[in-house]
Amino acid sequence: LHVLGLDANGVLQLAPTKATYSVSGGGSGTALDPTGWWWNPAEGGNGFSLERQGDNIFFCWYAYDETTGNPVWYYSLMNKQADDSFSGLLQTSSKGWSLGSEPFPVNDFDDVGTVSMSFASETSATLVWKDNGQTVTKSLVPFMSGAKDSRGITGWYVDRTKPNIGFFLDSRDGQFFAGFFHYGQDQKTQWWATSGTFSEGATSYSGTSMEARDGQSLSGIWKNPSISLVPAVILNYADGQFIVNWKGYTFTLTRFTF
């Protein structure tokens, strides 16, 4: 399925396609829950966020544009198959909502090859990405360890008044990591991140946020990205909802269902 973004009511819009990628392996049946941030420790500055809901996984790969070095992200909706694999398309988009602009719909989409993930367990995965004769293989482990916050915070969130942007939040053993997936003033994908402490039962978080640049592209060799600070982020949590203030803009976040 092609992901066409969210409509004005926050409903995921899809279009059929025949091209697929797959996630499979001995741990990929009903019991496996890979929800969280994943990475290769030898390739810091790049990563993956994924959440499983029932027979679907929504996946995002954050990396860097090969030409400009700008932080970019790619995404897919994966569907569970009869053999316990999950399949979908890896995509990118443009012309989305950027800070300081009025919301407008994403209307440019591109497929960027196929990718597969095999899970040996909830703590070990292998990713293979293929596009135009190129093949990239990565061994991945969870970026964060420990027990997830018992309130079920980890996963995807959206502000339903601003379609086609998203937040991925993860809270475990008092540690917090969040990504903000949006669009820059050039209307191309962009991501920021923040990390800090957020203890079990906490209702507020504030911390430094950063933008990384000039790191590893999808097919490029690993490069240590440069880091610059962007305005701090403040989050307040109550009843399954986050109110987020980031760079002077307020977002009301609820869970993204797919």
PDB file of C-alpha atoms in Angstrom:
ATOM      1  CA  LEU A   1       0.000   0.000   0.000  1.00  0.00           C
ATOM      2  CA  HIS A   2       1.058   3.559  -0.738  1.00  0.00           C
ATOM      3  CA  VAL A   3       0.676   5.846   2.269  1.00  0.00           C
ATOM      4  CA  LEU A   4      -1.003   9.050   1.092  1.00  0.00           C
ATOM      5  CA  GLY A   5      -0.935  10.782   4.472  1.00  0.00           C
ATOM      6  CA  LEU A   6      -3.698  11.810   6.873  1.00  0.00           C
ATOM      7  CA  ASP A   7      -6.967  13.476   5.986  1.00  0.00           C
ATOM      8  CA  ALA A   8      -8.432  16.386   7.982  1.00  0.00           C
ATOM      9  CA  ASN A   9      -9.765  13.918  10.573  1.00  0.00           C
ATOM     10  CA  GLY A  10      -6.418  12.208  11.067  1.00  0.00           C
ATOM     11  CA  VAL A  11      -7.417   9.073   9.145  1.00  0.00           C
ATOM     12  CA  LEU A  12      -4.632   7.321   7.251  1.00  0.00           C
ATOM     13  CA  GLN A  13      -5.193   7.459   3.483  1.00  0.00           C
ATOM     14  CA  LEU A  14      -3.884   4.533   1.408  1.00  0.00           C
ATOM     15  CA  ALA A  15      -3.679   3.528  -2.240  1.00  0.00           C
ATOM     16  CA  PRO A  16      -3.045  -0.036  -3.487  1.00  0.00           C
ATOM     17  CA  THR A  17       0.242  -1.102  -5.054  1.00  0.00           C
ATOM     18  CA  LYS A  18       1.926  -4.353  -6.014  1.00  0.00           C
ATOM     19  CA  ALA A  19       5.448  -3.537  -4.814  1.00  0.00           C
ATOM     20  CA  THR A  20       6.356  -4.772  -1.312  1.00  0.00           C
ATOM     21  CA  TYR A  21       9.009  -5.145   1.294  1.00  0.00           C
ATOM     22  CA  SER A  22       8.872  -7.664   4.119  1.00  0.00           C
ATOM     23  CA  VAL A  23       9.603  -8.178   7.795  1.00  0.00           C
ATOM     24  CA  SER A  24       9.939 -11.805   8.817  1.00  0.00           C
ATOM     25  CA  GLY A  25      11.752 -14.192  11.082  1.00  0.00           C
ATOM     26  CA  GLY A  26      11.402 -16.624  13.929  1.00  0.00           C
ATOM     27  CA  GLY A  27      10.163 -13.946  16.312  1.00  0.00           C
ATOM     28  CA  SER A  28       7.742 -12.180  13.993  1.00  0.00           C
ATOM     29  CA  GLY A  29       4.522 -13.984  14.951  1.00  0.00           C
ATOM     30  CA  THR A  30       1.745 -12.829  17.202  1.00  0.00           C
ATOM     31  CA  ALA A  31       3.922 -12.445  20.327  1.00  0.00           C
ATOM     32  CA  LEU A  32       6.597 -10.198  18.801  1.00  0.00           C
ATOM     33  CA  ASP A  33       6.346  -6.505  19.610  1.00  0.00           C
ATOM     34  CA  PRO A  34       9.278  -4.571  18.097  1.00  0.00           C
ATOM     35  CA  THR A  35       7.770  -1.177  18.989  1.00  0.00           C
ATOM     36  CA  GLY A  36      10.502   1.348  19.761  1.00  0.00           C
ATOM     37  CA  TRP A  37      13.658   2.943  18.404  1.00  0.00           C
ATOM     38  CA  TRP A  38      16.206   0.698  16.629  1.00  0.00           C
ATOM     39  CA  TRP A  39      19.737   1.405  15.450  1.00  0.00           C
ATOM     40  CA  ASN A  40      23.139   0.015  14.550  1.00  0.00           C
ATOM     41  CA  PRO A  41      25.530   1.127  17.336  1.00  0.00           C
ATOM     42  CA  ALA A  42      28.340   1.479  14.773  1.00  0.00           C
ATOM     43  CA  GLU A  43      26.260   3.983  12.784  1.00  0.00           C
ATOM     44  CA  GLY A  44      25.234   6.622  15.275  1.00  0.00           C
ATOM     45  CA  GLY A  45      23.056   9.428  13.953  1.00  0.00           C
ATOM     46  CA  ASN A  46      20.842   7.104  11.904  1.00  0.00           C
ATOM     47  CA  GLY A  47      17.925   5.109  13.220  1.00  0.00           C
ATOM     48  CA  PHE A  48      14.500   3.570  12.862  1.00  0.00           C
ATOM     49  CA  SER A  49      11.238   3.969  14.748  1.00  0.00           C
ATOM     50  CA  LEU A  50       8.489   1.406  14.453  1.00  0.00           C
ATOM     51  CA  GLU A  51       5.249   0.529  16.162  1.00  0.00           C
ATOM     52  CA  ARG A  52       3.192  -2.611  15.763  1.00  0.00           C
ATOM     53  CA  GLN A  53      -0.597  -2.476  16.047  1.00  0.00           C
ATOM     54  CA  GLY A  54      -2.294  -5.806  15.400  1.00  0.00           C
ATOM     55  CA  ASP A  55      -1.258  -7.005  11.957  1.00  0.00           C
ATOM     56  CA  ASN A  56       0.376  -3.705  10.942  1.00  0.00           C
ATOM     57  CA  ILE A  57       3.677  -1.957  11.601  1.00  0.00           C
ATOM     58  CA  PHE A  58       4.291   1.728  10.860  1.00  0.00           C
ATOM     59  CA  PHE A  59       7.991   2.276  10.219  1.00  0.00           C
ATOM     60  CA  CYS A  60      10.228   5.334   9.801  1.00  0.00           C
ATOM     61  CA  TRP A  61      13.916   5.496   8.805  1.00  0.00           C
ATOM     62  CA  TYR A  62      15.716   8.714   9.644  1.00  0.00           C
ATOM     63  CA  ALA A  63      18.841   9.488   7.638  1.00  0.00           C
ATOM     64  CA  TYR A  64      20.378  12.286   5.515  1.00  0.00           C
ATOM     65  CA  ASP A  65      20.000  13.570   1.969  1.00  0.00           C
ATOM     66  CA  GLU A  66      22.892  12.329  -0.154  1.00  0.00           C
ATOM     67  CA  THR A  67      23.334  15.701  -1.916  1.00  0.00           C
ATOM     68  CA  THR A  68      22.500  18.355   0.674  1.00  0.00           C
ATOM     69  CA  GLY A  69      23.228  16.512   3.921  1.00  0.00           C
ATOM     70  CA  ASN A  70      19.860  17.637   5.309  1.00  0.00           C
ATOM     71  CA  PRO A  71      18.102  15.343   7.809  1.00  0.00           C
ATOM     72  CA  VAL A  72      15.406  13.373   5.954  1.00  0.00           C
ATOM     73  CA  TRP A  73      12.996  10.550   6.781  1.00  0.00           C
ATOM     74  CA  TYR A  74      11.372   7.668   4.936  1.00  0.00           C
ATOM     75  CA  TYR A  75       8.333   5.682   6.022  1.00  0.00           C
ATOM     76  CA  SER A  76       6.095   2.712   5.342  1.00  0.00           C
ATOM     77  CA  LEU A  77       3.022   0.871   6.504  1.00  0.00           C
ATOM     78  CA  MET A  78       3.792  -2.864   6.773  1.00  0.00           C
ATOM     79  CA  ASN A  79       1.057  -5.493   6.578  1.00  0.00           C
ATOM     80  CA  LYS A  80       1.270  -8.967   8.110  1.00  0.00           C
ATOM     81  CA  GLN A  81       1.215 -11.819   5.579  1.00  0.00           C
ATOM     82  CA  ALA A  82       0.136 -15.455   5.901  1.00  0.00           C
ATOM     83  CA  ASP A  83       3.747 -16.510   6.577  1.00  0.00           C
ATOM     84  CA  ASP A  84       4.043 -14.022   9.478  1.00  0.00           C
ATOM     85  CA  SER A  85       5.989 -11.545   7.336  1.00  0.00           C
ATOM     86  CA  PHE A  86       5.019  -7.875   7.061  1.00  0.00           C
ATOM     87  CA  SER A  87       5.088  -6.136   3.676  1.00  0.00           C
ATOM     88  CA  GLY A  88       4.744  -2.630   2.303  1.00  0.00           C
ATOM     89  CA  LEU A  89       6.595   0.156   0.441  1.00  0.00           C
ATOM     90  CA  LEU A  90       9.381   2.431   1.606  1.00  0.00           C
ATOM     91  CA  GLN A  91       8.409   5.974   0.628  1.00  0.00           C
ATOM     92  CA  THR A  92       9.317   9.628   0.954  1.00  0.00           C
ATOM     93  CA  SER A  93       7.162  12.725   0.532  1.00  0.00           C
ATOM     94  CA  SER A  94       7.404  16.484   0.139  1.00  0.00           C
ATOM     95  CA  LYS A  95       5.279  19.640   0.252  1.00  0.00           C
ATOM     96  CA  GLY A  96       4.235  19.000   3.828  1.00  0.00           C
ATOM     97  CA  TRP A  97       3.507  21.346   6.727  1.00  0.00           C
ATOM     98  CA  SER A  98       6.504  23.319   7.996  1.00  0.00           C
ATOM     99  CA  LEU A  99       6.808  25.454  11.111  1.00  0.00           C
ATOM    100  CA  GLY A 100       5.532  28.941  10.422  1.00  0.00           C
ATOM    101  CA  SER A 101       3.311  27.976   7.482  1.00  0.00           C
ATOM    102  CA  GLU A 102      -0.352  27.230   7.094  1.00  0.00           C
ATOM    103  CA  PRO A 103      -1.103  23.499   6.881  1.00  0.00           C
ATOM    104  CA  PHE A 104      -1.342  22.122   3.386  1.00  0.00           C
ATOM    105  CA  PRO A 105      -1.506  18.517   2.154  1.00  0.00           C
ATOM    106  CA  VAL A 106       1.413  16.370   1.150  1.00  0.00           C
ATOM    107  CA  ASN A 107       0.968  15.762  -2.559  1.00  0.00           C
ATOM    108  CA  ASP A 108       4.318  14.462  -3.803  1.00  0.00           C
ATOM    109  CA  PHE A 109       5.283  10.850  -3.051  1.00  0.00           C
ATOM    110  CA  ASP A 110       8.216   8.744  -4.205  1.00  0.00           C
ATOM    111  CA  ASP A 111       9.085   5.094  -3.665  1.00  0.00           C
ATOM    112  CA  VAL A 112      12.689   4.515  -2.628  1.00  0.00           C
ATOM    113  CA  GLY A 113      13.220   0.811  -3.141  1.00  0.00           C
ATOM    114  CA  THR A 114      12.340  -2.228  -1.068  1.00  0.00           C
ATOM    115  CA  VAL A 115      13.478  -3.181   2.406  1.00  0.00           C
ATOM    116  CA  SER A 116      13.226  -6.310   4.538  1.00  0.00           C
ATOM    117  CA  MET A 117      13.614  -6.825   8.280  1.00  0.00           C
ATOM    118  CA  SER A 118      14.088 -10.230   9.896  1.00  0.00           C
ATOM    119  CA  PHE A 119      13.618 -10.365  13.665  1.00  0.00           C
ATOM    120  CA  ALA A 120      15.571 -13.032  15.524  1.00  0.00           C
ATOM    121  CA  SER A 121      13.923 -11.704  18.697  1.00  0.00           C
ATOM    122  CA  GLU A 122      12.582  -8.460  20.142  1.00  0.00           C
ATOM    123  CA  THR A 123      16.207  -7.364  20.616  1.00  0.00           C
ATOM    124  CA  SER A 124      17.831  -8.419  17.323  1.00  0.00           C
ATOM    125  CA  ALA A 125      16.926  -7.628  13.715  1.00  0.00           C
ATOM    126  CA  THR A 126      18.486  -7.566  10.259  1.00  0.00           C
ATOM    127  CA  LEU A 127      17.450  -4.952   7.717  1.00  0.00           C
ATOM    128  CA  VAL A 128      18.094  -5.287   3.969  1.00  0.00           C
ATOM    129  CA  TRP A 129      17.327  -2.347   1.664  1.00  0.00           C
ATOM    130  CA  LYS A 130      17.375  -2.694  -2.119  1.00  0.00           C
ATOM    131  CA  ASP A 131      16.946  -0.086  -4.827  1.00  0.00           C
ATOM    132  CA  ASN A 132      18.128   0.071  -8.451  1.00  0.00           C
ATOM    133  CA  GLY A 133      20.697  -2.688  -8.056  1.00  0.00           C
ATOM    134  CA  GLN A 134      22.001  -1.450  -4.679  1.00  0.00           C
ATOM    135  CA  THR A 135      21.792  -3.606  -1.564  1.00  0.00           C
ATOM    136  CA  VAL A 136      22.439  -2.389   1.978  1.00  0.00           C
ATOM    137  CA  THR A 137      22.348  -4.729   5.003  1.00  0.00           C
ATOM    138  CA  LYS A 138      22.225  -3.542   8.610  1.00  0.00           C
ATOM    139  CA  SER A 139      22.237  -5.421  11.910  1.00  0.00           C
ATOM    140  CA  LEU A 140      19.949  -3.622  14.357  1.00  0.00           C
ATOM    141  CA  VAL A 141      19.290  -3.649  18.084  1.00  0.00           C
ATOM    142  CA  PRO A 142      16.903  -1.548  20.216  1.00  0.00           C
ATOM    143  CA  PHE A 143      18.232   1.946  20.901  1.00  0.00           C
ATOM    144  CA  MET A 144      16.722   1.978  24.396  1.00  0.00           C
ATOM    145  CA  SER A 145      16.646  -0.849  26.919  1.00  0.00           C
ATOM    146  CA  GLY A 146      14.612  -1.562  30.015  1.00  0.00           C
ATOM    147  CA  ALA A 147      10.926  -1.732  30.799  1.00  0.00           C
ATOM    148  CA  LYS A 148       8.583   0.544  28.883  1.00  0.00           C
ATOM    149  CA  ASP A 149       6.577   3.104  30.828  1.00  0.00           C
ATOM    150  CA  SER A 150       3.514   1.226  32.104  1.00  0.00           C
ATOM    151  CA  ARG A 151       1.191   3.916  30.716  1.00  0.00           C
ATOM    152  CA  GLY A 152       1.904   2.675  27.183  1.00  0.00           C
ATOM    153  CA  ILE A 153       3.575   5.889  26.052  1.00  0.00           C
ATOM    154  CA  THR A 154       5.921   4.354  23.458  1.00  0.00           C
ATOM    155  CA  GLY A 155       4.715   4.755  19.878  1.00  0.00           C
ATOM    156  CA  TRP A 156       3.465   7.130  17.185  1.00  0.00           C
ATOM    157  CA  TYR A 157       1.532  10.343  17.842  1.00  0.00           C
ATOM    158  CA  VAL A 158      -0.111  12.939  15.603  1.00  0.00           C
ATOM    159  CA  ASP A 159      -1.673  16.373  15.885  1.00  0.00           C
ATOM    160  CA  ARG A 160      -4.865  15.947  13.903  1.00  0.00           C
ATOM    161  CA  THR A 161      -4.975  19.622  12.947  1.00  0.00           C
ATOM    162  CA  LYS A 162      -1.630  19.324  11.168  1.00  0.00           C
ATOM    163  CA  PRO A 163      -1.769  16.319   8.834  1.00  0.00           C
ATOM    164  CA  ASN A 164       1.262  14.402   7.602  1.00  0.00           C
ATOM    165  CA  ILE A 165       3.663  15.190  10.423  1.00  0.00           C
ATOM    166  CA  GLY A 166       4.346  12.858  13.330  1.00  0.00           C
ATOM    167  CA  PHE A 167       6.065  12.322  16.650  1.00  0.00           C
ATOM    168  CA  PHE A 168       7.582   9.098  17.939  1.00  0.00           C
ATOM    169  CA  LEU A 169       7.992   8.914  21.721  1.00  0.00           C
ATOM    170  CA  ASP A 170       9.729   6.253  23.803  1.00  0.00           C
ATOM    171  CA  SER A 171       9.969   6.139  27.594  1.00  0.00           C
ATOM    172  CA  ARG A 172      11.799   3.323  29.414  1.00  0.00           C
ATOM    173  CA  ASP A 173      13.231   3.048  32.915  1.00  0.00           C
ATOM    174  CA  GLY A 174      13.161   6.804  33.386  1.00  0.00           C
ATOM    175  CA  GLN A 175      14.785   7.629  30.024  1.00  0.00           C
ATOM    176  CA  PHE A 176      12.986   9.475  27.237  1.00  0.00           C
ATOM    177  CA  PHE A 177      13.729   9.843  23.515  1.00  0.00           C
ATOM    178  CA  ALA A 178      11.463  11.612  21.025  1.00  0.00           C
ATOM    179  CA  GLY A 179      11.605  12.399  17.331  1.00  0.00           C
ATOM    180  CA  PHE A 180       9.652  15.112  15.511  1.00  0.00           C
ATOM    181  CA  PHE A 181       9.103  14.218  11.850  1.00  0.00           C
ATOM    182  CA  HIS A 182       8.037  17.278   9.885  1.00  0.00           C
ATOM    183  CA  TYR A 183       9.027  19.422   6.867  1.00  0.00           C
ATOM    184  CA  GLY A 184      11.536  22.241   6.454  1.00  0.00           C
ATOM    185  CA  GLN A 185      10.975  25.567   4.756  1.00  0.00           C
ATOM    186  CA  ASP A 186      12.016  23.868   1.500  1.00  0.00           C
ATOM    187  CA  GLN A 187       8.943  21.612   1.990  1.00  0.00           C
ATOM    188  CA  LYS A 188      11.125  18.494   2.209  1.00  0.00           C
ATOM    189  CA  THR A 189      11.168  16.043   5.096  1.00  0.00           C
ATOM    190  CA  GLN A 190      13.100  17.051   8.210  1.00  0.00           C
ATOM    191  CA  TRP A 191      13.530  15.586  11.694  1.00  0.00           C
ATOM    192  CA  TRP A 192      14.565  16.806  15.121  1.00  0.00           C
ATOM    193  CA  ALA A 193      15.186  14.815  18.296  1.00  0.00           C
ATOM    194  CA  THR A 194      15.344  15.247  22.070  1.00  0.00           C
ATOM    195  CA  SER A 195      16.390  12.981  24.935  1.00  0.00           C
ATOM    196  CA  GLY A 196      16.469  13.166  28.693  1.00  0.00           C
ATOM    197  CA  THR A 197      14.865  11.819  31.851  1.00  0.00           C
ATOM    198  CA  PHE A 198      11.154  11.076  32.273  1.00  0.00           C
ATOM    199  CA  SER A 199      10.460   8.891  35.261  1.00  0.00           C
ATOM    200  CA  GLU A 200       7.559   6.451  35.617  1.00  0.00           C
ATOM    201  CA  GLY A 201       4.502   8.519  36.475  1.00  0.00           C
ATOM    202  CA  ALA A 202       6.020  11.845  35.375  1.00  0.00           C
ATOM    203  CA  THR A 203       3.662  14.283  33.659  1.00  0.00           C
ATOM    204  CA  SER A 204       6.076  16.864  32.240  1.00  0.00           C
ATOM    205  CA  TYR A 205       9.326  16.878  30.281  1.00  0.00           C
ATOM    206  CA  SER A 206      11.581  19.665  29.078  1.00  0.00           C
ATOM    207  CA  GLY A 207      14.871  19.258  27.318  1.00  0.00           C
ATOM    208  CA  THR A 208      17.306  20.382  24.677  1.00  0.00           C
ATOM    209  CA  SER A 209      16.451  19.395  21.125  1.00  0.00           C
ATOM    210  CA  MET A 210      18.845  18.959  18.253  1.00  0.00           C
ATOM    211  CA  GLU A 211      19.103  18.812  14.489  1.00  0.00           C
ATOM    212  CA  ALA A 212      21.723  16.547  12.906  1.00  0.00           C
ATOM    213  CA  ARG A 213      23.201  17.112   9.424  1.00  0.00           C
ATOM    214  CA  ASP A 214      25.698  15.582   6.987  1.00  0.00           C
ATOM    215  CA  GLY A 215      25.350  12.024   8.237  1.00  0.00           C
ATOM    216  CA  GLN A 216      24.829   8.745   6.402  1.00  0.00           C
ATOM    217  CA  SER A 217      22.408   8.577   3.467  1.00  0.00           C
ATOM    218  CA  LEU A 218      20.406   5.458   2.593  1.00  0.00           C
ATOM    219  CA  SER A 219      23.172   4.051   0.378  1.00  0.00           C
ATOM    220  CA  GLY A 220      26.188   6.038   1.597  1.00  0.00           C
ATOM    221  CA  ILE A 221      29.028   5.113   3.906  1.00  0.00           C
ATOM    222  CA  TRP A 222      28.697   6.030   7.557  1.00  0.00           C
ATOM    223  CA  LYS A 223      29.636   9.600   8.467  1.00  0.00           C
ATOM    224  CA  ASN A 224      29.487  11.165  11.898  1.00  0.00           C
ATOM    225  CA  PRO A 225      26.831  13.887  11.591  1.00  0.00           C
ATOM    226  CA  SER A 226      27.244  17.416  12.858  1.00  0.00           C
ATOM    227  CA  ILE A 227      24.853  18.472  15.614  1.00  0.00           C
ATOM    228  CA  SER A 228      23.247  21.852  16.171  1.00  0.00           C
ATOM    229  CA  LEU A 229      20.729  22.860  18.801  1.00  0.00           C
ATOM    230  CA  VAL A 230      17.194  23.965  17.991  1.00  0.00           C
ATOM    231  CA  PRO A 231      14.776  25.462  20.531  1.00  0.00           C
ATOM    232  CA  ALA A 232      14.052  23.304  23.571  1.00  0.00           C
ATOM    233  CA  VAL A 233      10.908  21.218  23.744  1.00  0.00           C
ATOM    234  CA  ILE A 234       8.328  21.078  26.547  1.00  0.00           C
ATOM    235  CA  LEU A 235       5.839  18.204  26.861  1.00  0.00           C
ATOM    236  CA  ASN A 236       2.959  17.793  29.310  1.00  0.00           C
ATOM    237  CA  TYR A 237       1.157  14.472  29.614  1.00  0.00           C
ATOM    238  CA  ALA A 238      -2.342  13.663  30.873  1.00  0.00           C
ATOM    239  CA  ASP A 239      -4.860  10.928  30.084  1.00  0.00           C
ATOM    240  CA  GLY A 240      -2.955   9.518  27.117  1.00  0.00           C
ATOM    241  CA  GLN A 241      -2.454  12.915  25.468  1.00  0.00           C
ATOM    242  CA  PHE A 242       0.641  15.089  25.164  1.00  0.00           C
ATOM    243  CA  ILE A 243       0.645  18.871  24.801  1.00  0.00           C
ATOM    244  CA  VAL A 244       3.931  19.771  23.127  1.00  0.00           C
ATOM    245  CA  ASN A 245       5.566  23.173  22.716  1.00  0.00           C
ATOM    246  CA  TRP A 246       8.385  23.069  20.175  1.00  0.00           C
ATOM    247  CA  LYS A 247       9.923  26.235  18.701  1.00  0.00           C
ATOM    248  CA  GLY A 248       6.978  28.291  19.892  1.00  0.00           C
ATOM    249  CA  TYR A 249       4.339  26.075  18.312  1.00  0.00           C
ATOM    250  CA  THR A 250       1.850  24.029  20.308  1.00  0.00           C
ATOM    251  CA  PHE A 251       0.837  20.523  19.270  1.00  0.00           C
ATOM    252  CA  THR A 252      -1.919  18.441  20.838  1.00  0.00           C
ATOM    253  CA  LEU A 253      -0.823  14.850  20.381  1.00  0.00           C
ATOM    254  CA  THR A 254      -2.957  11.738  20.451  1.00  0.00           C
ATOM    255  CA  ARG A 255      -2.007   8.205  19.471  1.00  0.00           C
ATOM    256  CA  PHE A 256      -1.757   7.428  15.772  1.00  0.00           C
ATOM    257  CA  THR A 257      -3.844   4.387  14.896  1.00  0.00           C
ATOM    258  CA  PHE A 258      -3.369   2.487  11.667  1.00  0.00           C
TER     259      PHE A 258
END
